[in-house]
């Protein structure tokens, strides 16, 4: 069974940093693009970033570019996002998802981890 | 960035009704579009990809159509478990974006 499980969320002050993790199982992690999507409380979905199978190609949403860094450790079936210079508007549930290609879609999602940015 | 506009933003309907949700892209995206269903407190669930391909395990009452800038998600006969919020998403170019969502509620 394909499964992705996020962790690392919590309360952080504005300007602070946080690193989220996502551990995958049930598929060959090193063969897939992976992505982060977030959802602010009561709001819609916002794509954050994605990364190719070997970690050499990364893309970011406009609102996080320069502040967030996506990475992966294929040996540990793990995906990460390092979030710096956090703002109140970064408060959201962060989802990790597997990305399929040709045609593209996000086909397996985790339950999410909540990040709250507040003083 | 490519903008996706969904309509309506919400609708009230009944079990058994046919439901159509539209998604309009600000520029042509070929068939690089997916649809997701999300229930409260749960992650999104993939329904349709490539504008019209049904994800494995998704009931056949769900269908997608369109290409270019105009797309539709149709539920042929709404079931109680279909009351949820639906989102479209494009994959044409970065940044990837989602539509604003359509909340399907019980009348």
PDB file of N, CA, C and O in Angstrom, chain B residues 27-89:
ATOM      1  N   UNK B  27      -5.066  30.755 -19.775  1.00  0.00           N
ATOM      2  CA  UNK B  27      -4.460  30.512 -21.070  1.00  0.00           C
ATOM      3  C   UNK B  27      -4.537  29.018 -21.351  1.00  0.00           C
ATOM      4  O   UNK B  27      -4.825  28.232 -20.438  1.00  0.00           O
ATOM      5  N   UNK B  28      -4.291  28.627 -22.576  1.00  0.00           N
ATOM      6  CA  UNK B  28      -4.439  27.230 -22.951  1.00  0.00           C
ATOM      7  C   UNK B  28      -3.497  26.310 -22.193  1.00  0.00           C
ATOM      8  O   UNK B  28      -2.307  26.603 -22.040  1.00  0.00           O
ATOM      9  N   UNK B  29      -4.050  25.191 -21.705  1.00  0.00           N
ATOM     10  CA  UNK B  29      -3.251  24.225 -20.951  1.00  0.00           C
ATOM     11  C   UNK B  29      -3.381  22.818 -21.542  1.00  0.00           C
ATOM     12  O   UNK B  29      -3.132  21.826 -20.853  1.00  0.00           O
ATOM     13  N   UNK B  30      -3.778  22.745 -22.810  1.00  0.00           N
ATOM     14  CA  UNK B  30      -3.968  21.443 -23.469  1.00  0.00           C
ATOM     15  C   UNK B  30      -4.899  20.590 -22.621  1.00  0.00           C
ATOM     16  O   UNK B  30      -5.998  21.033 -22.293  1.00  0.00           O
ATOM     17  N   UNK B  31      -4.481  19.397 -22.238  1.00  0.00           N
ATOM     18  CA  UNK B  31      -5.275  18.532 -21.353  1.00  0.00           C
ATOM     19  C   UNK B  31      -4.573  18.304 -20.026  1.00  0.00           C
ATOM     20  O   UNK B  31      -4.812  17.300 -19.343  1.00  0.00           O
ATOM     21  N   UNK B  32      -3.689  19.229 -19.640  1.00  0.00           N
ATOM     22  CA  UNK B  32      -2.871  19.079 -18.433  1.00  0.00           C
ATOM     23  C   UNK B  32      -3.625  19.532 -17.187  1.00  0.00           C
ATOM     24  O   UNK B  32      -3.224  20.482 -16.503  1.00  0.00           O
ATOM     25  N   UNK B  33      -4.727  18.835 -16.905  1.00  0.00           N
ATOM     26  CA  UNK B  33      -5.600  19.233 -15.809  1.00  0.00           C
ATOM     27  C   UNK B  33      -6.037  18.018 -15.016  1.00  0.00           C
ATOM     28  O   UNK B  33      -6.331  16.975 -15.577  1.00  0.00           O
ATOM     29  N   UNK B  34      -6.072  18.191 -13.681  1.00  0.00           N
ATOM     30  CA  UNK B  34      -6.561  17.154 -12.780  1.00  0.00           C
ATOM     31  C   UNK B  34      -7.675  17.711 -11.906  1.00  0.00           C
ATOM     32  O   UNK B  34      -7.762  18.920 -11.693  1.00  0.00           O
ATOM     33  N   UNK B  35      -8.520  16.805 -11.410  1.00  0.00           N
ATOM     34  CA  UNK B  35      -9.602  17.152 -10.486  1.00  0.00           C
ATOM     35  C   UNK B  35      -9.423  16.346  -9.205  1.00  0.00           C
ATOM     36  O   UNK B  35      -9.092  15.153  -9.248  1.00  0.00           O
ATOM     37  N   UNK B  36      -9.680  17.007  -8.072  1.00  0.00           N
ATOM     38  CA  UNK B  36      -9.582  16.381  -6.766  1.00  0.00           C
ATOM     39  C   UNK B  36     -10.853  16.622  -5.975  1.00  0.00           C
ATOM     40  O   UNK B  36     -11.519  17.643  -6.139  1.00  0.00           O
ATOM     41  N   UNK B  37     -11.141  15.688  -5.083  1.00  0.00           N
ATOM     42  CA  UNK B  37     -12.241  15.811  -4.127  1.00  0.00           C
ATOM     43  C   UNK B  37     -11.629  15.907  -2.730  1.00  0.00           C
ATOM     44  O   UNK B  37     -10.704  15.153  -2.409  1.00  0.00           O
ATOM     45  N   UNK B  38     -12.159  16.814  -1.914  1.00  0.00           N
ATOM     46  CA  UNK B  38     -11.667  16.911  -0.539  1.00  0.00           C
ATOM     47  C   UNK B  38     -12.837  17.012   0.429  1.00  0.00           C
ATOM     48  O   UNK B  38     -13.727  17.834   0.255  1.00  0.00           O
ATOM     49  N   UNK B  39     -12.801  16.177   1.446  1.00  0.00           N
ATOM     50  CA  UNK B  39     -13.780  16.234   2.525  1.00  0.00           C
ATOM     51  C   UNK B  39     -13.136  16.879   3.743  1.00  0.00           C
ATOM     52  O   UNK B  39     -11.902  16.844   3.893  1.00  0.00           O
ATOM     53  N   UNK B  40     -13.950  17.455   4.631  1.00  0.00           N
ATOM     54  CA  UNK B  40     -13.400  18.185   5.790  1.00  0.00           C
ATOM     55  C   UNK B  40     -12.437  17.343   6.613  1.00  0.00           C
ATOM     56  O   UNK B  40     -12.736  16.199   6.955  1.00  0.00           O
ATOM     57  N   UNK B  41     -11.280  17.921   6.914  1.00  0.00           N
ATOM     58  CA  UNK B  41     -10.290  17.245   7.742  1.00  0.00           C
ATOM     59  C   UNK B  41      -9.511  16.145   7.047  1.00  0.00           C
ATOM     60  O   UNK B  41      -8.734  15.435   7.700  1.00  0.00           O
ATOM     61  N   UNK B  42      -9.723  15.984   5.762  1.00  0.00           N
ATOM     62  CA  UNK B  42      -9.063  14.922   4.998  1.00  0.00           C
ATOM     63  C   UNK B  42      -8.195  15.516   3.897  1.00  0.00           C
ATOM     64  O   UNK B  42      -8.426  16.642   3.456  1.00  0.00           O
ATOM     65  N   UNK B  43      -7.191  14.740   3.413  1.00  0.00           N
ATOM     66  CA  UNK B  43      -6.427  15.234   2.268  1.00  0.00           C
ATOM     67  C   UNK B  43      -7.240  15.128   0.987  1.00  0.00           C
ATOM     68  O   UNK B  43      -8.235  14.401   0.947  1.00  0.00           O
ATOM     69  N   UNK B  44      -6.830  15.845  -0.035  1.00  0.00           N
ATOM     70  CA  UNK B  44      -7.497  15.703  -1.327  1.00  0.00           C
ATOM     71  C   UNK B  44      -7.339  14.289  -1.875  1.00  0.00           C
ATOM     72  O   UNK B  44      -6.371  13.581  -1.573  1.00  0.00           O
ATOM     73  N   UNK B  45      -8.291  13.918  -2.711  1.00  0.00           N
ATOM     74  CA  UNK B  45      -8.282  12.620  -3.377  1.00  0.00           C
ATOM     75  C   UNK B  45      -8.362  12.845  -4.880  1.00  0.00           C
ATOM     76  O   UNK B  45      -9.228  13.575  -5.359  1.00  0.00           O
ATOM     77  N   UNK B  46      -7.458  12.232  -5.619  1.00  0.00           N
ATOM     78  CA  UNK B  46      -7.440  12.378  -7.072  1.00  0.00           C
ATOM     79  C   UNK B  46      -8.641  11.677  -7.694  1.00  0.00           C
ATOM     80  O   UNK B  46      -8.909  10.510  -7.403  1.00  0.00           O
ATOM     81  N   UNK B  47      -9.358  12.394  -8.566  1.00  0.00           N
ATOM     82  CA  UNK B  47     -10.493  11.824  -9.289  1.00  0.00           C
ATOM     83  C   UNK B  47     -10.177  11.621 -10.774  1.00  0.00           C
ATOM     84  O   UNK B  47     -10.417  10.555 -11.343  1.00  0.00           O
ATOM     85  N   UNK B  48      -9.697  12.675 -11.406  1.00  0.00           N
ATOM     86  CA  UNK B  48      -9.521  12.738 -12.859  1.00  0.00           C
ATOM     87  C   UNK B  48      -8.141  13.322 -13.153  1.00  0.00           C
ATOM     88  O   UNK B  48      -7.721  14.271 -12.490  1.00  0.00           O
ATOM     89  N   UNK B  49      -7.443  12.786 -14.144  1.00  0.00           N
ATOM     90  CA  UNK B  49      -6.186  13.381 -14.601  1.00  0.00           C
ATOM     91  C   UNK B  49      -6.172  13.393 -16.125  1.00  0.00           C
ATOM     92  O   UNK B  49      -6.974  12.707 -16.769  1.00  0.00           O
ATOM     93  N   UNK B  50      -5.274  14.200 -16.680  1.00  0.00           N
ATOM     94  CA  UNK B  50      -5.256  14.348 -18.126  1.00  0.00           C
ATOM     95  C   UNK B  50      -6.585  14.827 -18.672  1.00  0.00           C
ATOM     96  O   UNK B  50      -6.962  14.492 -19.793  1.00  0.00           O
ATOM     97  N   UNK B  51      -7.302  15.598 -17.869  1.00  0.00           N
ATOM     98  CA  UNK B  51      -8.611  16.194 -18.172  1.00  0.00           C
ATOM     99  C   UNK B  51      -9.768  15.208 -18.210  1.00  0.00           C
ATOM    100  O   UNK B  51     -10.898  15.575 -17.876  1.00  0.00           O
ATOM    101  N   UNK B  52      -9.509  13.952 -18.610  1.00  0.00           N
ATOM    102  CA  UNK B  52     -10.627  13.029 -18.793  1.00  0.00           C
ATOM    103  C   UNK B  52     -10.361  11.592 -18.365  1.00  0.00           C
ATOM    104  O   UNK B  52     -11.258  10.749 -18.519  1.00  0.00           O
ATOM    105  N   UNK B  53      -9.196  11.289 -17.852  1.00  0.00           N
ATOM    106  CA  UNK B  53      -8.886   9.918 -17.426  1.00  0.00           C
ATOM    107  C   UNK B  53      -9.306   9.703 -15.980  1.00  0.00           C
ATOM    108  O   UNK B  53      -8.934  10.476 -15.091  1.00  0.00           O
ATOM    109  N   UNK B  54     -10.068   8.654 -15.756  1.00  0.00           N
ATOM    110  CA  UNK B  54     -10.589   8.347 -14.430  1.00  0.00           C
ATOM    111  C   UNK B  54      -9.518   7.606 -13.621  1.00  0.00           C
ATOM    112  O   UNK B  54      -8.995   6.580 -14.075  1.00  0.00           O
ATOM    113  N   UNK B  55      -9.217   8.110 -12.424  1.00  0.00           N
ATOM    114  CA  UNK B  55      -8.258   7.446 -11.556  1.00  0.00           C
ATOM    115  C   UNK B  55      -8.813   6.085 -11.137  1.00  0.00           C
ATOM    116  O   UNK B  55     -10.018   5.911 -10.946  1.00  0.00           O
ATOM    117  N   UNK B  56      -7.933   5.126 -11.008  1.00  0.00           N
ATOM    118  CA  UNK B  56      -8.322   3.786 -10.594  1.00  0.00           C
ATOM    119  C   UNK B  56      -9.068   3.818  -9.260  1.00  0.00           C
ATOM    120  O   UNK B  56      -8.651   4.491  -8.308  1.00  0.00           O
ATOM    121  N   UNK B  57     -10.181   3.100  -9.211  1.00  0.00           N
ATOM    122  CA  UNK B  57     -10.967   3.022  -7.983  1.00  0.00           C
ATOM    123  C   UNK B  57     -12.011   4.096  -7.818  1.00  0.00           C
ATOM    124  O   UNK B  57     -12.842   4.013  -6.901  1.00  0.00           O
ATOM    125  N   UNK B  58     -12.003   5.096  -8.677  1.00  0.00           N
ATOM    126  CA  UNK B  58     -12.993   6.173  -8.600  1.00  0.00           C
ATOM    127  C   UNK B  58     -14.254   5.737  -9.346  1.00  0.00           C
ATOM    128  O   UNK B  58     -14.170   5.240 -10.474  1.00  0.00           O
ATOM    129  N   UNK B  59     -15.416   5.934  -8.753  1.00  0.00           N
ATOM    130  CA  UNK B  59     -16.659   5.481  -9.401  1.00  0.00           C
ATOM    131  C   UNK B  59     -16.872   6.126 -10.775  1.00  0.00           C
ATOM    132  O   UNK B  59     -16.505   7.286 -11.007  1.00  0.00           O
ATOM    133  N   UNK B  60     -17.507   5.381 -11.646  1.00  0.00           N
ATOM    134  CA  UNK B  60     -17.696   5.835 -13.028  1.00  0.00           C
ATOM    135  C   UNK B  60     -18.709   6.960 -13.159  1.00  0.00           C
ATOM    136  O   UNK B  60     -18.866   7.523 -14.249  1.00  0.00           O
ATOM    137  N   UNK B  61     -19.408   7.312 -12.094  1.00  0.00           N
ATOM    138  CA  UNK B  61     -20.313   8.461 -12.160  1.00  0.00           C
ATOM    139  C   UNK B  61     -19.554   9.780 -12.285  1.00  0.00           C
ATOM    140  O   UNK B  61     -20.119  10.805 -12.630  1.00  0.00           O
ATOM    141  N   UNK B  62     -18.248   9.747 -11.997  1.00  0.00           N
ATOM    142  CA  UNK B  62     -17.388  10.917 -12.172  1.00  0.00           C
ATOM    143  C   UNK B  62     -16.796  10.893 -13.584  1.00  0.00           C
ATOM    144  O   UNK B  62     -16.297   9.861 -14.037  1.00  0.00           O
ATOM    145  N   UNK B  63     -16.834  12.034 -14.250  1.00  0.00           N
ATOM    146  CA  UNK B  63     -16.192  12.136 -15.553  1.00  0.00           C
ATOM    147  C   UNK B  63     -15.655  13.548 -15.759  1.00  0.00           C
ATOM    148  O   UNK B  63     -16.151  14.513 -15.155  1.00  0.00           O
ATOM    149  N   UNK B  64     -14.643  13.657 -16.590  1.00  0.00           N
ATOM    150  CA  UNK B  64     -14.050  14.948 -16.902  1.00  0.00           C
ATOM    151  C   UNK B  64     -13.957  15.138 -18.397  1.00  0.00           C
ATOM    152  O   UNK B  64     -13.823  14.167 -19.150  1.00  0.00           O
ATOM    153  N   UNK B  65     -14.052  16.399 -18.818  1.00  0.00           N
ATOM    154  CA  UNK B  65     -13.932  16.689 -20.244  1.00  0.00           C
ATOM    155  C   UNK B  65     -13.315  18.072 -20.433  1.00  0.00           C
ATOM    156  O   UNK B  65     -13.199  18.848 -19.478  1.00  0.00           O
ATOM    157  N   UNK B  66     -12.929  18.341 -21.667  1.00  0.00           N
ATOM    158  CA  UNK B  66     -12.397  19.650 -22.010  1.00  0.00           C
ATOM    159  C   UNK B  66     -10.950  19.613 -22.433  1.00  0.00           C
ATOM    160  O   UNK B  66     -10.244  18.624 -22.214  1.00  0.00           O
ATOM    161  N   UNK B  67     -10.518  20.684 -23.048  1.00  0.00           N
ATOM    162  CA  UNK B  67      -9.121  20.890 -23.412  1.00  0.00           C
ATOM    163  C   UNK B  67      -8.929  22.359 -23.738  1.00  0.00           C
ATOM    164  O   UNK B  67      -9.914  23.068 -24.006  1.00  0.00           O
ATOM    165  N   UNK B  68      -7.702  22.811 -23.701  1.00  0.00           N
ATOM    166  CA  UNK B  68      -7.435  24.220 -23.971  1.00  0.00           C
ATOM    167  C   UNK B  68      -7.655  25.080 -22.735  1.00  0.00           C
ATOM    168  O   UNK B  68      -6.827  25.105 -21.829  1.00  0.00           O
ATOM    169  N   UNK B  69      -8.799  25.774 -22.680  1.00  0.00           N
ATOM    170  CA  UNK B  69      -9.066  26.656 -21.543  1.00  0.00           C
ATOM    171  C   UNK B  69     -10.315  26.290 -20.752  1.00  0.00           C
ATOM    172  O   UNK B  69     -10.502  26.803 -19.646  1.00  0.00           O
ATOM    173  N   UNK B  70     -11.171  25.441 -21.285  1.00  0.00           N
ATOM    174  CA  UNK B  70     -12.448  25.159 -20.628  1.00  0.00           C
ATOM    175  C   UNK B  70     -12.613  23.676 -20.326  1.00  0.00           C
ATOM    176  O   UNK B  70     -12.506  22.830 -21.224  1.00  0.00           O
ATOM    177  N   UNK B  71     -12.888  23.394 -19.041  1.00  0.00           N
ATOM    178  CA  UNK B  71     -12.958  22.030 -18.556  1.00  0.00           C
ATOM    179  C   UNK B  71     -14.193  21.848 -17.673  1.00  0.00           C
ATOM    180  O   UNK B  71     -14.671  22.816 -17.058  1.00  0.00           O
ATOM    181  N   UNK B  72     -14.693  20.615 -17.627  1.00  0.00           N
ATOM    182  CA  UNK B  72     -15.814  20.326 -16.753  1.00  0.00           C
ATOM    183  C   UNK B  72     -15.583  19.019 -16.003  1.00  0.00           C
ATOM    184  O   UNK B  72     -14.975  18.085 -16.529  1.00  0.00           O
ATOM    185  N   UNK B  73     -16.081  18.995 -14.771  1.00  0.00           N
ATOM    186  CA  UNK B  73     -16.181  17.776 -13.983  1.00  0.00           C
ATOM    187  C   UNK B  73     -17.674  17.511 -13.826  1.00  0.00           C
ATOM    188  O   UNK B  73     -18.417  18.404 -13.400  1.00  0.00           O
ATOM    189  N   UNK B  74     -18.102  16.313 -14.168  1.00  0.00           N
ATOM    190  CA  UNK B  74     -19.509  15.945 -14.072  1.00  0.00           C
ATOM    191  C   UNK B  74     -19.674  14.758 -13.145  1.00  0.00           C
ATOM    192  O   UNK B  74     -18.916  13.791 -13.223  1.00  0.00           O
ATOM    193  N   UNK B  75     -20.658  14.864 -12.268  1.00  0.00           N
ATOM    194  CA  UNK B  75     -21.077  13.742 -11.439  1.00  0.00           C
ATOM    195  C   UNK B  75     -22.467  13.378 -11.947  1.00  0.00           C
ATOM    196  O   UNK B  75     -23.404  14.185 -11.837  1.00  0.00           O
ATOM    197  N   UNK B  76     -22.617  12.197 -12.497  1.00  0.00           N
ATOM    198  CA  UNK B  76     -23.845  11.869 -13.234  1.00  0.00           C
ATOM    199  C   UNK B  76     -25.051  11.707 -12.323  1.00  0.00           C
ATOM    200  O   UNK B  76     -26.169  12.077 -12.688  1.00  0.00           O
ATOM    201  N   UNK B  77     -24.845  11.161 -11.139  1.00  0.00           N
ATOM    202  CA  UNK B  77     -25.926  10.970 -10.179  1.00  0.00           C
ATOM    203  C   UNK B  77     -25.320  11.069  -8.783  1.00  0.00           C
ATOM    204  O   UNK B  77     -24.677  10.120  -8.311  1.00  0.00           O
ATOM    205  N   UNK B  78     -25.528  12.208  -8.170  1.00  0.00           N
ATOM    206  CA  UNK B  78     -24.839  12.515  -6.913  1.00  0.00           C
ATOM    207  C   UNK B  78     -25.232  11.535  -5.810  1.00  0.00           C
ATOM    208  O   UNK B  78     -26.428  11.256  -5.602  1.00  0.00           O
ATOM    209  N   UNK B  79     -24.229  11.033  -5.122  1.00  0.00           N
ATOM    210  CA  UNK B  79     -24.427  10.134  -3.998  1.00  0.00           C
ATOM    211  C   UNK B  79     -24.104  10.845  -2.681  1.00  0.00           C
ATOM    212  O   UNK B  79     -23.379  11.853  -2.682  1.00  0.00           O
ATOM    213  N   UNK B  80     -24.610  10.340  -1.566  1.00  0.00           N
ATOM    214  CA  UNK B  80     -24.382  11.031  -0.277  1.00  0.00           C
ATOM    215  C   UNK B  80     -22.901  11.263   0.032  1.00  0.00           C
ATOM    216  O   UNK B  80     -22.545  12.294   0.609  1.00  0.00           O
ATOM    217  N   UNK B  81     -22.048  10.342  -0.391  1.00  0.00           N
ATOM    218  CA  UNK B  81     -20.617  10.481  -0.097  1.00  0.00           C
ATOM    219  C   UNK B  81     -19.903  11.479  -1.008  1.00  0.00           C
ATOM    220  O   UNK B  81     -18.711  11.735  -0.828  1.00  0.00           O
ATOM    221  N   UNK B  82     -20.633  12.051  -1.966  1.00  0.00           N
ATOM    222  CA  UNK B  82     -20.029  12.996  -2.900  1.00  0.00           C
ATOM    223  C   UNK B  82     -20.091  14.439  -2.418  1.00  0.00           C
ATOM    224  O   UNK B  82     -19.536  15.333  -3.074  1.00  0.00           O
ATOM    225  N   UNK B  83     -20.779  14.683  -1.307  1.00  0.00           N
ATOM    226  CA  UNK B  83     -20.815  16.046  -0.779  1.00  0.00           C
ATOM    227  C   UNK B  83     -19.434  16.377  -0.222  1.00  0.00           C
ATOM    228  O   UNK B  83     -18.955  15.750   0.724  1.00  0.00           O
ATOM    229  N   UNK B  84     -18.802  17.354  -0.862  1.00  0.00           N
ATOM    230  CA  UNK B  84     -17.386  17.642  -0.619  1.00  0.00           C
ATOM    231  C   UNK B  84     -17.022  18.909  -1.384  1.00  0.00           C
ATOM    232  O   UNK B  84     -17.879  19.528  -2.024  1.00  0.00           O
ATOM    233  N   UNK B  85     -15.754  19.276  -1.312  1.00  0.00           N
ATOM    234  CA  UNK B  85     -15.237  20.378  -2.111  1.00  0.00           C
ATOM    235  C   UNK B  85     -14.360  19.809  -3.220  1.00  0.00           C
ATOM    236  O   UNK B  85     -13.566  18.890  -2.981  1.00  0.00           O
ATOM    237  N   UNK B  86     -14.497  20.364  -4.410  1.00  0.00           N
ATOM    238  CA  UNK B  86     -13.787  19.873  -5.589  1.00  0.00           C
ATOM    239  C   UNK B  86     -12.849  20.958  -6.115  1.00  0.00           C
ATOM    240  O   UNK B  86     -13.214  22.130  -6.180  1.00  0.00           O
ATOM    241  N   UNK B  87     -11.638  20.531  -6.482  1.00  0.00           N
ATOM    242  CA  UNK B  87     -10.619  21.446  -6.976  1.00  0.00           C
ATOM    243  C   UNK B  87     -10.078  20.960  -8.321  1.00  0.00           C
ATOM    244  O   UNK B  87      -9.842  19.760  -8.506  1.00  0.00           O
ATOM    245  N   UNK B  88      -9.849  21.899  -9.222  1.00  0.00           N
ATOM    246  CA  UNK B  88      -9.087  21.588 -10.424  1.00  0.00           C
ATOM    247  C   UNK B  88      -7.650  22.068 -10.227  1.00  0.00           C
ATOM    248  O   UNK B  88      -7.381  22.931  -9.377  1.00  0.00           O
ATOM    249  N   UNK B  89      -6.719  21.514 -10.993  1.00  0.00           N
ATOM    250  CA  UNK B  89      -5.302  21.877 -10.922  1.00  0.00           C
ATOM    251  C   UNK B  89      -4.683  21.678 -12.287  1.00  0.00           C
ATOM    252  O   UNK B  89      -4.944  20.675 -12.953  1.00  0.00           O
TER     253      UNK B  89
END
